[in-house]
Amino acid sequence: MTADARSRRDSGLAAIGATQVFPGQIDVRIDARESLGAHPLAPPTAPNTWATREGHEWLWLGPDEWLVLVNGDPGPTIAGLEAALEQTHHSVVDVSAGRAAFELAGRARRE
């Protein structure tokens, strides 16, 4: 047993290695001056709404920003978004790696 593991055991706290799978997350910004209603992607434009487009959920974050949730690797979706937006002033950024989850167990887990 390592000194680190012994220390966690003695403190009554153990970290459980549970795998949490988060959806791929892509931040999309499109120039608000574009006519979004006519845009092929047609993201939701009403505040605090969401829509499903081509199997992905689009969450409205602001008048020119959306969070796109995808199952699996976001790479192909990013490539598709870049192609669809090539004539538009835009930003497409993979923000999937910004999440982590920890499950704690042991008598000291609430301390």
PDB file of N, CA and C in Angstrom:
ATOM      1  N   MET A   1       0.848  -1.174   0.000  1.00  0.00           N
ATOM      2  CA  MET A   1       0.000   0.000   0.000  1.00  0.00           C
ATOM      3  C   MET A   1       0.894   1.239   0.000  1.00  0.00           C
ATOM      4  N   THR A   2       0.569   2.201  -0.860  1.00  0.00           N
ATOM      5  CA  THR A   2       1.385   3.410  -0.923  1.00  0.00           C
ATOM      6  C   THR A   2       1.078   4.311   0.267  1.00  0.00           C
ATOM      7  N   ALA A   3       1.981   5.241   0.518  1.00  0.00           N
ATOM      8  CA  ALA A   3       1.791   6.185   1.621  1.00  0.00           C
ATOM      9  C   ALA A   3       0.535   7.023   1.379  1.00  0.00           C
ATOM     10  N   ASP A   4       0.275   7.403   0.097  1.00  0.00           N
ATOM     11  CA  ASP A   4      -0.913   8.194  -0.230  1.00  0.00           C
ATOM     12  C   ASP A   4      -2.191   7.409   0.065  1.00  0.00           C
ATOM     13  N   ALA A   5      -2.226   6.134  -0.335  1.00  0.00           N
ATOM     14  CA  ALA A   5      -3.396   5.298  -0.086  1.00  0.00           C
ATOM     15  C   ALA A   5      -3.592   5.096   1.413  1.00  0.00           C
ATOM     16  N   ARG A   6      -2.479   4.894   2.146  1.00  0.00           N
ATOM     17  CA  ARG A   6      -2.556   4.712   3.598  1.00  0.00           C
ATOM     18  C   ARG A   6      -3.124   5.974   4.253  1.00  0.00           C
ATOM     19  N   SER A   7      -2.694   7.149   3.778  1.00  0.00           N
ATOM     20  CA  SER A   7      -3.170   8.416   4.323  1.00  0.00           C
ATOM     21  C   SER A   7      -4.672   8.576   4.109  1.00  0.00           C
ATOM     22  N   ARG A   8      -5.155   8.232   2.894  1.00  0.00           N
ATOM     23  CA  ARG A   8      -6.592   8.320   2.617  1.00  0.00           C
ATOM     24  C   ARG A   8      -7.368   7.337   3.486  1.00  0.00           C
ATOM     25  N   ARG A   9      -6.832   6.117   3.665  1.00  0.00           N
ATOM     26  CA  ARG A   9      -7.508   5.119   4.493  1.00  0.00           C
ATOM     27  C   ARG A   9      -7.609   5.607   5.921  1.00  0.00           C
ATOM     28  N   ASP A  10      -6.512   6.143   6.447  1.00  0.00           N
ATOM     29  CA  ASP A  10      -6.484   6.612   7.826  1.00  0.00           C
ATOM     30  C   ASP A  10      -7.412   7.800   8.047  1.00  0.00           C
ATOM     31  N   SER A  11      -7.644   8.613   7.020  1.00  0.00           N
ATOM     32  CA  SER A  11      -8.516   9.780   7.177  1.00  0.00           C
ATOM     33  C   SER A  11      -9.988   9.424   7.037  1.00  0.00           C
ATOM     34  N   GLY A  12     -10.285   8.192   6.581  1.00  0.00           N
ATOM     35  CA  GLY A  12     -11.673   7.791   6.405  1.00  0.00           C
ATOM     36  C   GLY A  12     -12.280   8.291   5.105  1.00  0.00           C
ATOM     37  N   LEU A  13     -11.443   8.696   4.163  1.00  0.00           N
ATOM     38  CA  LEU A  13     -11.933   9.210   2.881  1.00  0.00           C
ATOM     39  C   LEU A  13     -11.317   8.402   1.756  1.00  0.00           C
ATOM     40  N   ALA A  14     -12.152   7.975   0.832  1.00  0.00           N
ATOM     41  CA  ALA A  14     -11.653   7.244  -0.331  1.00  0.00           C
ATOM     42  C   ALA A  14     -12.302   7.821  -1.578  1.00  0.00           C
ATOM     43  N   ALA A  15     -11.527   8.011  -2.611  1.00  0.00           N
ATOM     44  CA  ALA A  15     -12.070   8.449  -3.896  1.00  0.00           C
ATOM     45  C   ALA A  15     -12.373   7.201  -4.708  1.00  0.00           C
ATOM     46  N   ILE A  16     -13.573   7.124  -5.211  1.00  0.00           N
ATOM     47  CA  ILE A  16     -13.995   5.985  -6.021  1.00  0.00           C
ATOM     48  C   ILE A  16     -13.807   6.369  -7.482  1.00  0.00           C
ATOM     49  N   GLY A  17     -13.148   5.554  -8.252  1.00  0.00           N
ATOM     50  CA  GLY A  17     -12.903   5.852  -9.658  1.00  0.00           C
ATOM     51  C   GLY A  17     -14.078   5.472 -10.527  1.00  0.00           C
ATOM     52  N   ALA A  18     -15.118   6.277 -10.542  1.00  0.00           N
ATOM     53  CA  ALA A  18     -16.273   6.018 -11.392  1.00  0.00           C
ATOM     54  C   ALA A  18     -16.113   6.773 -12.704  1.00  0.00           C
ATOM     55  N   THR A  19     -16.398   6.089 -13.796  1.00  0.00           N
ATOM     56  CA  THR A  19     -16.285   6.734 -15.097  1.00  0.00           C
ATOM     57  C   THR A  19     -17.599   7.441 -15.410  1.00  0.00           C
ATOM     58  N   GLN A  20     -17.524   8.717 -15.618  1.00  0.00           N
ATOM     59  CA  GLN A  20     -18.690   9.526 -15.960  1.00  0.00           C
ATOM     60  C   GLN A  20     -18.496   9.987 -17.398  1.00  0.00           C
ATOM     61  N   VAL A  21     -19.423   9.664 -18.254  1.00  0.00           N
ATOM     62  CA  VAL A  21     -19.307  10.075 -19.648  1.00  0.00           C
ATOM     63  C   VAL A  21     -20.184  11.307 -19.867  1.00  0.00           C
ATOM     64  N   PHE A  22     -19.546  12.397 -20.247  1.00  0.00           N
ATOM     65  CA  PHE A  22     -20.266  13.623 -20.531  1.00  0.00           C
ATOM     66  C   PHE A  22     -20.460  13.742 -22.034  1.00  0.00           C
ATOM     67  N   PRO A  23     -21.526  14.384 -22.472  1.00  0.00           N
ATOM     68  CA  PRO A  23     -21.673  14.589 -23.915  1.00  0.00           C
ATOM     69  C   PRO A  23     -20.595  15.545 -24.418  1.00  0.00           C
ATOM     70  N   GLY A  24     -20.246  15.407 -25.691  1.00  0.00           N
ATOM     71  CA  GLY A  24     -19.349  16.373 -26.299  1.00  0.00           C
ATOM     72  C   GLY A  24     -20.019  17.735 -26.269  1.00  0.00           C
ATOM     73  N   GLN A  25     -19.256  18.777 -26.023  1.00  0.00           N
ATOM     74  CA  GLN A  25     -19.818  20.121 -25.916  1.00  0.00           C
ATOM     75  C   GLN A  25     -19.032  21.063 -26.809  1.00  0.00           C
ATOM     76  N   ILE A  26     -19.765  21.778 -27.651  1.00  0.00           N
ATOM     77  CA  ILE A  26     -19.152  22.692 -28.603  1.00  0.00           C
ATOM     78  C   ILE A  26     -19.766  24.067 -28.410  1.00  0.00           C
ATOM     79  N   ASP A  27     -18.916  25.057 -28.187  1.00  0.00           N
ATOM     80  CA  ASP A  27     -19.383  26.434 -28.087  1.00  0.00           C
ATOM     81  C   ASP A  27     -19.376  27.028 -29.494  1.00  0.00           C
ATOM     82  N   VAL A  28     -20.525  27.551 -29.909  1.00  0.00           N
ATOM     83  CA  VAL A  28     -20.663  28.136 -31.243  1.00  0.00           C
ATOM     84  C   VAL A  28     -21.072  29.590 -31.100  1.00  0.00           C
ATOM     85  N   ARG A  29     -20.331  30.454 -31.768  1.00  0.00           N
ATOM     86  CA  ARG A  29     -20.682  31.872 -31.811  1.00  0.00           C
ATOM     87  C   ARG A  29     -20.844  32.258 -33.270  1.00  0.00           C
ATOM     88  N   ILE A  30     -21.956  32.917 -33.561  1.00  0.00           N
ATOM     89  CA  ILE A  30     -22.258  33.384 -34.910  1.00  0.00           C
ATOM     90  C   ILE A  30     -22.578  34.856 -34.818  1.00  0.00           C
ATOM     91  N   ASP A  31     -22.038  35.629 -35.722  1.00  0.00           N
ATOM     92  CA  ASP A  31     -22.273  37.071 -35.742  1.00  0.00           C
ATOM     93  C   ASP A  31     -23.774  37.349 -35.651  1.00  0.00           C
ATOM     94  N   ALA A  32     -24.170  38.097 -34.638  1.00  0.00           N
ATOM     95  CA  ALA A  32     -25.586  38.384 -34.390  1.00  0.00           C
ATOM     96  C   ALA A  32     -26.231  39.162 -35.529  1.00  0.00           C
ATOM     97  N   ARG A  33     -25.418  39.772 -36.389  1.00  0.00           N
ATOM     98  CA  ARG A  33     -25.983  40.522 -37.512  1.00  0.00           C
ATOM     99  C   ARG A  33     -26.414  39.616 -38.655  1.00  0.00           C
ATOM    100  N   GLU A  34     -26.023  38.335 -38.594  1.00  0.00           N
ATOM    101  CA  GLU A  34     -26.439  37.382 -39.626  1.00  0.00           C
ATOM    102  C   GLU A  34     -27.937  37.127 -39.492  1.00  0.00           C
ATOM    103  N   SER A  35     -28.563  36.778 -40.583  1.00  0.00           N
ATOM    104  CA  SER A  35     -29.981  36.432 -40.569  1.00  0.00           C
ATOM    105  C   SER A  35     -30.098  34.970 -40.151  1.00  0.00           C
ATOM    106  N   LEU A  36     -30.167  34.713 -38.853  1.00  0.00           N
ATOM    107  CA  LEU A  36     -30.132  33.349 -38.350  1.00  0.00           C
ATOM    108  C   LEU A  36     -31.374  32.546 -38.693  1.00  0.00           C
ATOM    109  N   GLY A  37     -32.501  33.212 -38.855  1.00  0.00           N
ATOM    110  CA  GLY A  37     -33.719  32.482 -39.218  1.00  0.00           C
ATOM    111  C   GLY A  37     -33.587  31.815 -40.575  1.00  0.00           C
ATOM    112  N   ALA A  38     -32.802  32.393 -41.467  1.00  0.00           N
ATOM    113  CA  ALA A  38     -32.602  31.837 -42.797  1.00  0.00           C
ATOM    114  C   ALA A  38     -31.380  30.924 -42.856  1.00  0.00           C
ATOM    115  N   HIS A  39     -30.615  30.857 -41.791  1.00  0.00           N
ATOM    116  CA  HIS A  39     -29.398  30.048 -41.778  1.00  0.00           C
ATOM    117  C   HIS A  39     -29.768  28.570 -41.791  1.00  0.00           C
ATOM    118  N   PRO A  40     -29.038  27.733 -42.534  1.00  0.00           N
ATOM    119  CA  PRO A  40     -29.371  26.303 -42.604  1.00  0.00           C
ATOM    120  C   PRO A  40     -29.366  25.595 -41.247  1.00  0.00           C
ATOM    121  N   LEU A  41     -28.555  26.071 -40.307  1.00  0.00           N
ATOM    122  CA  LEU A  41     -28.521  25.436 -38.990  1.00  0.00           C
ATOM    123  C   LEU A  41     -29.706  25.840 -38.134  1.00  0.00           C
ATOM    124  N   ALA A  42     -30.248  27.015 -38.376  1.00  0.00           N
ATOM    125  CA  ALA A  42     -31.413  27.549 -37.651  1.00  0.00           C
ATOM    126  C   ALA A  42     -31.333  27.325 -36.142  1.00  0.00           C
ATOM    127  N   PRO A  43     -30.300  27.872 -35.479  1.00  0.00           N
ATOM    128  CA  PRO A  43     -30.234  27.703 -34.021  1.00  0.00           C
ATOM    129  C   PRO A  43     -31.372  28.472 -33.355  1.00  0.00           C
ATOM    130  N   PRO A  44     -31.760  28.072 -32.141  1.00  0.00           N
ATOM    131  CA  PRO A  44     -32.836  28.800 -31.459  1.00  0.00           C
ATOM    132  C   PRO A  44     -32.414  30.238 -31.171  1.00  0.00           C
ATOM    133  N   THR A  45     -33.320  31.164 -31.371  1.00  0.00           N
ATOM    134  CA  THR A  45     -32.982  32.574 -31.167  1.00  0.00           C
ATOM    135  C   THR A  45     -33.720  33.204 -29.989  1.00  0.00           C
ATOM    136  N   ALA A  46     -34.675  32.497 -29.415  1.00  0.00           N
ATOM    137  CA  ALA A  46     -35.383  33.010 -28.240  1.00  0.00           C
ATOM    138  C   ALA A  46     -34.543  32.725 -27.000  1.00  0.00           C
ATOM    139  N   PRO A  47     -34.439  33.687 -26.090  1.00  0.00           N
ATOM    140  CA  PRO A  47     -33.631  33.497 -24.882  1.00  0.00           C
ATOM    141  C   PRO A  47     -34.034  32.262 -24.078  1.00  0.00           C
ATOM    142  N   ASN A  48     -33.025  31.578 -23.548  1.00  0.00           N
ATOM    143  CA  ASN A  48     -33.200  30.446 -22.634  1.00  0.00           C
ATOM    144  C   ASN A  48     -34.031  29.305 -23.230  1.00  0.00           C
ATOM    145  N   THR A  49     -33.778  29.008 -24.508  1.00  0.00           N
ATOM    146  CA  THR A  49     -34.477  27.910 -25.167  1.00  0.00           C
ATOM    147  C   THR A  49     -33.448  26.935 -25.723  1.00  0.00           C
ATOM    148  N   TRP A  50     -33.937  25.807 -26.242  1.00  0.00           N
ATOM    149  CA  TRP A  50     -33.074  24.824 -26.874  1.00  0.00           C
ATOM    150  C   TRP A  50     -33.827  24.196 -28.018  1.00  0.00           C
ATOM    151  N   ALA A  51     -33.089  23.589 -28.909  1.00  0.00           N
ATOM    152  CA  ALA A  51     -33.692  22.928 -30.067  1.00  0.00           C
ATOM    153  C   ALA A  51     -32.802  21.764 -30.475  1.00  0.00           C
ATOM    154  N   THR A  52     -33.383  20.812 -31.168  1.00  0.00           N
ATOM    155  CA  THR A  52     -32.621  19.689 -31.692  1.00  0.00           C
ATOM    156  C   THR A  52     -32.446  19.892 -33.187  1.00  0.00           C
ATOM    157  N   ARG A  53     -31.209  19.857 -33.637  1.00  0.00           N
ATOM    158  CA  ARG A  53     -30.872  20.008 -35.051  1.00  0.00           C
ATOM    159  C   ARG A  53     -29.924  18.883 -35.429  1.00  0.00           C
ATOM    160  N   GLU A  54     -30.303  18.085 -36.402  1.00  0.00           N
ATOM    161  CA  GLU A  54     -29.475  16.982 -36.900  1.00  0.00           C
ATOM    162  C   GLU A  54     -28.978  16.075 -35.776  1.00  0.00           C
ATOM    163  N   GLY A  55     -29.845  15.811 -34.796  1.00  0.00           N
ATOM    164  CA  GLY A  55     -29.509  14.908 -33.706  1.00  0.00           C
ATOM    165  C   GLY A  55     -28.700  15.515 -32.574  1.00  0.00           C
ATOM    166  N   HIS A  56     -28.419  16.821 -32.653  1.00  0.00           N
ATOM    167  CA  HIS A  56     -27.660  17.498 -31.602  1.00  0.00           C
ATOM    168  C   HIS A  56     -28.551  18.523 -30.916  1.00  0.00           C
ATOM    169  N   GLU A  57     -28.335  18.699 -29.630  1.00  0.00           N
ATOM    170  CA  GLU A  57     -29.090  19.716 -28.894  1.00  0.00           C
ATOM    171  C   GLU A  57     -28.343  21.036 -28.935  1.00  0.00           C
ATOM    172  N   TRP A  58     -29.067  22.103 -29.267  1.00  0.00           N
ATOM    173  CA  TRP A  58     -28.522  23.462 -29.293  1.00  0.00           C
ATOM    174  C   TRP A  58     -29.147  24.221 -28.130  1.00  0.00           C
ATOM    175  N   LEU A  59     -28.330  24.699 -27.215  1.00  0.00           N
ATOM    176  CA  LEU A  59     -28.812  25.477 -26.069  1.00  0.00           C
ATOM    177  C   LEU A  59     -28.437  26.936 -26.277  1.00  0.00           C
ATOM    178  N   TRP A  60     -29.430  27.809 -26.226  1.00  0.00           N
ATOM    179  CA  TRP A  60     -29.208  29.248 -26.384  1.00  0.00           C
ATOM    180  C   TRP A  60     -28.470  29.761 -25.161  1.00  0.00           C
ATOM    181  N   LEU A  61     -27.313  30.410 -25.352  1.00  0.00           N
ATOM    182  CA  LEU A  61     -26.562  31.005 -24.244  1.00  0.00           C
ATOM    183  C   LEU A  61     -26.607  32.523 -24.281  1.00  0.00           C
ATOM    184  N   GLY A  62     -26.839  33.081 -25.446  1.00  0.00           N
ATOM    185  CA  GLY A  62     -26.876  34.526 -25.631  1.00  0.00           C
ATOM    186  C   GLY A  62     -27.276  34.819 -27.060  1.00  0.00           C
ATOM    187  N   PRO A  63     -27.437  36.085 -27.400  1.00  0.00           N
ATOM    188  CA  PRO A  63     -27.920  36.425 -28.740  1.00  0.00           C
ATOM    189  C   PRO A  63     -27.001  35.967 -29.869  1.00  0.00           C
ATOM    190  N   ASP A  64     -25.743  35.638 -29.556  1.00  0.00           N
ATOM    191  CA  ASP A  64     -24.832  35.168 -30.601  1.00  0.00           C
ATOM    192  C   ASP A  64     -24.034  33.938 -30.166  1.00  0.00           C
ATOM    193  N   GLU A  65     -24.542  33.210 -29.153  1.00  0.00           N
ATOM    194  CA  GLU A  65     -23.769  32.073 -28.622  1.00  0.00           C
ATOM    195  C   GLU A  65     -24.681  30.907 -28.250  1.00  0.00           C
ATOM    196  N   TRP A  66     -24.213  29.683 -28.600  1.00  0.00           N
ATOM    197  CA  TRP A  66     -24.948  28.462 -28.310  1.00  0.00           C
ATOM    198  C   TRP A  66     -23.984  27.398 -27.817  1.00  0.00           C
ATOM    199  N   LEU A  67     -24.506  26.458 -27.031  1.00  0.00           N
ATOM    200  CA  LEU A  67     -23.761  25.274 -26.628  1.00  0.00           C
ATOM    201  C   LEU A  67     -24.412  24.109 -27.361  1.00  0.00           C
ATOM    202  N   VAL A  68     -23.618  23.389 -28.141  1.00  0.00           N
ATOM    203  CA  VAL A  68     -24.120  22.253 -28.907  1.00  0.00           C
ATOM    204  C   VAL A  68     -23.652  20.978 -28.208  1.00  0.00           C
ATOM    205  N   LEU A  69     -24.609  20.118 -27.837  1.00  0.00           N
ATOM    206  CA  LEU A  69     -24.304  18.856 -27.159  1.00  0.00           C
ATOM    207  C   LEU A  69     -24.349  17.728 -28.178  1.00  0.00           C
ATOM    208  N   VAL A  70     -23.296  16.918 -28.199  1.00  0.00           N
ATOM    209  CA  VAL A  70     -23.216  15.806 -29.144  1.00  0.00           C
ATOM    210  C   VAL A  70     -22.855  14.527 -28.402  1.00  0.00           C
ATOM    211  N   ASN A  71     -23.343  13.416 -28.892  1.00  0.00           N
ATOM    212  CA  ASN A  71     -22.962  12.120 -28.333  1.00  0.00           C
ATOM    213  C   ASN A  71     -21.691  11.664 -29.016  1.00  0.00           C
ATOM    214  N   GLY A  72     -20.714  11.267 -28.240  1.00  0.00           N
ATOM    215  CA  GLY A  72     -19.471  10.769 -28.811  1.00  0.00           C
ATOM    216  C   GLY A  72     -18.492  11.875 -29.163  1.00  0.00           C
ATOM    217  N   ASP A  73     -17.616  11.564 -30.098  1.00  0.00           N
ATOM    218  CA  ASP A  73     -16.539  12.453 -30.526  1.00  0.00           C
ATOM    219  C   ASP A  73     -17.106  13.711 -31.184  1.00  0.00           C
ATOM    220  N   PRO A  74     -16.795  14.896 -30.666  1.00  0.00           N
ATOM    221  CA  PRO A  74     -17.311  16.119 -31.269  1.00  0.00           C
ATOM    222  C   PRO A  74     -16.589  16.524 -32.560  1.00  0.00           C
ATOM    223  N   GLY A  75     -15.467  15.858 -32.891  1.00  0.00           N
ATOM    224  CA  GLY A  75     -14.677  16.225 -34.061  1.00  0.00           C
ATOM    225  C   GLY A  75     -15.453  16.298 -35.366  1.00  0.00           C
ATOM    226  N   PRO A  76     -16.213  15.260 -35.733  1.00  0.00           N
ATOM    227  CA  PRO A  76     -16.972  15.326 -36.980  1.00  0.00           C
ATOM    228  C   PRO A  76     -18.024  16.442 -36.984  1.00  0.00           C
ATOM    229  N   THR A  77     -18.635  16.691 -35.836  1.00  0.00           N
ATOM    230  CA  THR A  77     -19.632  17.761 -35.756  1.00  0.00           C
ATOM    231  C   THR A  77     -18.960  19.120 -35.915  1.00  0.00           C
ATOM    232  N   ILE A  78     -17.785  19.287 -35.314  1.00  0.00           N
ATOM    233  CA  ILE A  78     -17.046  20.545 -35.463  1.00  0.00           C
ATOM    234  C   ILE A  78     -16.712  20.777 -36.932  1.00  0.00           C
ATOM    235  N   ALA A  79     -16.244  19.731 -37.611  1.00  0.00           N
ATOM    236  CA  ALA A  79     -15.918  19.860 -39.043  1.00  0.00           C
ATOM    237  C   ALA A  79     -17.159  20.247 -39.839  1.00  0.00           C
ATOM    238  N   GLY A  80     -18.298  19.641 -39.513  1.00  0.00           N
ATOM    239  CA  GLY A  80     -19.549  19.980 -40.207  1.00  0.00           C
ATOM    240  C   GLY A  80     -19.991  21.408 -39.940  1.00  0.00           C
ATOM    241  N   LEU A  81     -19.844  21.854 -38.692  1.00  0.00           N
ATOM    242  CA  LEU A  81     -20.205  23.234 -38.353  1.00  0.00           C
ATOM    243  C   LEU A  81     -19.301  24.230 -39.071  1.00  0.00           C
ATOM    244  N   GLU A  82     -18.007  23.939 -39.080  1.00  0.00           N
ATOM    245  CA  GLU A  82     -17.067  24.830 -39.771  1.00  0.00           C
ATOM    246  C   GLU A  82     -17.434  24.952 -41.250  1.00  0.00           C
ATOM    247  N   ALA A  83     -17.789  23.826 -41.881  1.00  0.00           N
ATOM    248  CA  ALA A  83     -18.172  23.851 -43.294  1.00  0.00           C
ATOM    249  C   ALA A  83     -19.467  24.635 -43.503  1.00  0.00           C
ATOM    250  N   ALA A  84     -20.454  24.419 -42.611  1.00  0.00           N
ATOM    251  CA  ALA A  84     -21.743  25.098 -42.751  1.00  0.00           C
ATOM    252  C   ALA A  84     -21.636  26.597 -42.502  1.00  0.00           C
ATOM    253  N   LEU A  85     -20.651  27.001 -41.698  1.00  0.00           N
ATOM    254  CA  LEU A  85     -20.516  28.410 -41.324  1.00  0.00           C
ATOM    255  C   LEU A  85     -19.397  29.134 -42.076  1.00  0.00           C
ATOM    256  N   GLU A  86     -18.822  28.504 -43.084  1.00  0.00           N
ATOM    257  CA  GLU A  86     -17.642  29.082 -43.738  1.00  0.00           C
ATOM    258  C   GLU A  86     -17.880  30.462 -44.339  1.00  0.00           C
ATOM    259  N   GLN A  87     -19.102  30.810 -44.687  1.00  0.00           N
ATOM    260  CA  GLN A  87     -19.396  32.122 -45.247  1.00  0.00           C
ATOM    261  C   GLN A  87     -19.865  33.118 -44.184  1.00  0.00           C
ATOM    262  N   THR A  88     -19.746  32.716 -42.914  1.00  0.00           N
ATOM    263  CA  THR A  88     -20.249  33.501 -41.795  1.00  0.00           C
ATOM    264  C   THR A  88     -19.110  33.815 -40.827  1.00  0.00           C
ATOM    265  N   HIS A  89     -19.123  35.007 -40.246  1.00  0.00           N
ATOM    266  CA  HIS A  89     -18.180  35.323 -39.177  1.00  0.00           C
ATOM    267  C   HIS A  89     -18.590  34.472 -37.978  1.00  0.00           C
ATOM    268  N   HIS A  90     -17.706  33.580 -37.515  1.00  0.00           N
ATOM    269  CA  HIS A  90     -18.104  32.623 -36.474  1.00  0.00           C
ATOM    270  C   HIS A  90     -16.908  32.132 -35.655  1.00  0.00           C
ATOM    271  N   SER A  91     -17.249  31.387 -34.593  1.00  0.00           N
ATOM    272  CA  SER A  91     -16.276  30.694 -33.762  1.00  0.00           C
ATOM    273  C   SER A  91     -16.885  29.356 -33.369  1.00  0.00           C
ATOM    274  N   VAL A  92     -16.110  28.287 -33.505  1.00  0.00           N
ATOM    275  CA  VAL A  92     -16.544  26.946 -33.104  1.00  0.00           C
ATOM    276  C   VAL A  92     -15.427  26.356 -32.250  1.00  0.00           C
ATOM    277  N   VAL A  93     -15.718  26.077 -30.965  1.00  0.00           N
ATOM    278  CA  VAL A  93     -14.677  25.634 -30.034  1.00  0.00           C
ATOM    279  C   VAL A  93     -15.163  24.418 -29.252  1.00  0.00           C
ATOM    280  N   ASP A  94     -14.341  23.371 -29.223  1.00  0.00           N
ATOM    281  CA  ASP A  94     -14.628  22.179 -28.429  1.00  0.00           C
ATOM    282  C   ASP A  94     -14.351  22.516 -26.962  1.00  0.00           C
ATOM    283  N   VAL A  95     -15.391  22.505 -26.134  1.00  0.00           N
ATOM    284  CA  VAL A  95     -15.239  22.789 -24.705  1.00  0.00           C
ATOM    285  C   VAL A  95     -15.572  21.556 -23.855  1.00  0.00           C
ATOM    286  N   SER A  96     -15.485  20.380 -24.473  1.00  0.00           N
ATOM    287  CA  SER A  96     -15.858  19.133 -23.806  1.00  0.00           C
ATOM    288  C   SER A  96     -14.992  18.799 -22.601  1.00  0.00           C
ATOM    289  N   ALA A  97     -13.717  19.113 -22.648  1.00  0.00           N
ATOM    290  CA  ALA A  97     -12.783  18.657 -21.616  1.00  0.00           C
ATOM    291  C   ALA A  97     -12.867  19.451 -20.321  1.00  0.00           C
ATOM    292  N   GLY A  98     -13.784  20.351 -20.200  1.00  0.00           N
ATOM    293  CA  GLY A  98     -13.860  21.189 -19.011  1.00  0.00           C
ATOM    294  C   GLY A  98     -14.684  20.605 -17.885  1.00  0.00           C
ATOM    295  N   ARG A  99     -14.939  19.296 -17.906  1.00  0.00           N
ATOM    296  CA  ARG A  99     -15.791  18.691 -16.892  1.00  0.00           C
ATOM    297  C   ARG A  99     -15.083  17.511 -16.234  1.00  0.00           C
ATOM    298  N   ALA A 100     -15.347  17.307 -14.956  1.00  0.00           N
ATOM    299  CA  ALA A 100     -14.840  16.137 -14.227  1.00  0.00           C
ATOM    300  C   ALA A 100     -15.838  15.808 -13.124  1.00  0.00           C
ATOM    301  N   ALA A 101     -15.911  14.557 -12.768  1.00  0.00           N
ATOM    302  CA  ALA A 101     -16.813  14.136 -11.692  1.00  0.00           C
ATOM    303  C   ALA A 101     -16.040  13.237 -10.734  1.00  0.00           C
ATOM    304  N   PHE A 102     -16.305  13.401  -9.467  1.00  0.00           N
ATOM    305  CA  PHE A 102     -15.671  12.579  -8.440  1.00  0.00           C
ATOM    306  C   PHE A 102     -16.755  12.017  -7.549  1.00  0.00           C
ATOM    307  N   GLU A 103     -16.607  10.766  -7.201  1.00  0.00           N
ATOM    308  CA  GLU A 103     -17.512  10.134  -6.253  1.00  0.00           C
ATOM    309  C   GLU A 103     -16.688   9.811  -5.014  1.00  0.00           C
ATOM    310  N   LEU A 104     -17.122  10.309  -3.875  1.00  0.00           N
ATOM    311  CA  LEU A 104     -16.388  10.099  -2.631  1.00  0.00           C
ATOM    312  C   LEU A 104     -17.129   9.096  -1.763  1.00  0.00           C
ATOM    313  N   ALA A 105     -16.375   8.285  -1.056  1.00  0.00           N
ATOM    314  CA  ALA A 105     -16.956   7.305  -0.134  1.00  0.00           C
ATOM    315  C   ALA A 105     -16.130   7.298   1.148  1.00  0.00           C
ATOM    316  N   GLY A 106     -16.689   6.756   2.177  1.00  0.00           N
ATOM    317  CA  GLY A 106     -15.964   6.685   3.456  1.00  0.00           C
ATOM    318  C   GLY A 106     -16.634   7.560   4.494  1.00  0.00           C
ATOM    319  N   ARG A 107     -16.246   7.353   5.741  1.00  0.00           N
ATOM    320  CA  ARG A 107     -16.934   8.059   6.822  1.00  0.00           C
ATOM    321  C   ARG A 107     -16.657   9.562   6.825  1.00  0.00           C
ATOM    322  N   ALA A 108     -15.551  10.013   6.224  1.00  0.00           N
ATOM    323  CA  ALA A 108     -15.218  11.448   6.235  1.00  0.00           C
ATOM    324  C   ALA A 108     -15.671  12.172   4.955  1.00  0.00           C
ATOM    325  N   ARG A 109     -16.484  11.519   4.121  1.00  0.00           N
ATOM    326  CA  ARG A 109     -16.843  12.098   2.824  1.00  0.00           C
ATOM    327  C   ARG A 109     -17.625  13.405   2.921  1.00  0.00           C
ATOM    328  N   ARG A 110     -18.293  13.670   4.005  1.00  0.00           N
ATOM    329  CA  ARG A 110     -19.103  14.876   4.143  1.00  0.00           C
ATOM    330  C   ARG A 110     -18.355  16.023   4.818  1.00  0.00           C
ATOM    331  N   GLU A 111     -17.107  15.790   5.169  1.00  0.00           N
ATOM    332  CA  GLU A 111     -16.321  16.818   5.850  1.00  0.00           C
ATOM    333  C   GLU A 111     -15.649  17.725   4.863  1.00  0.00           C
TER     334      GLU A 111
END
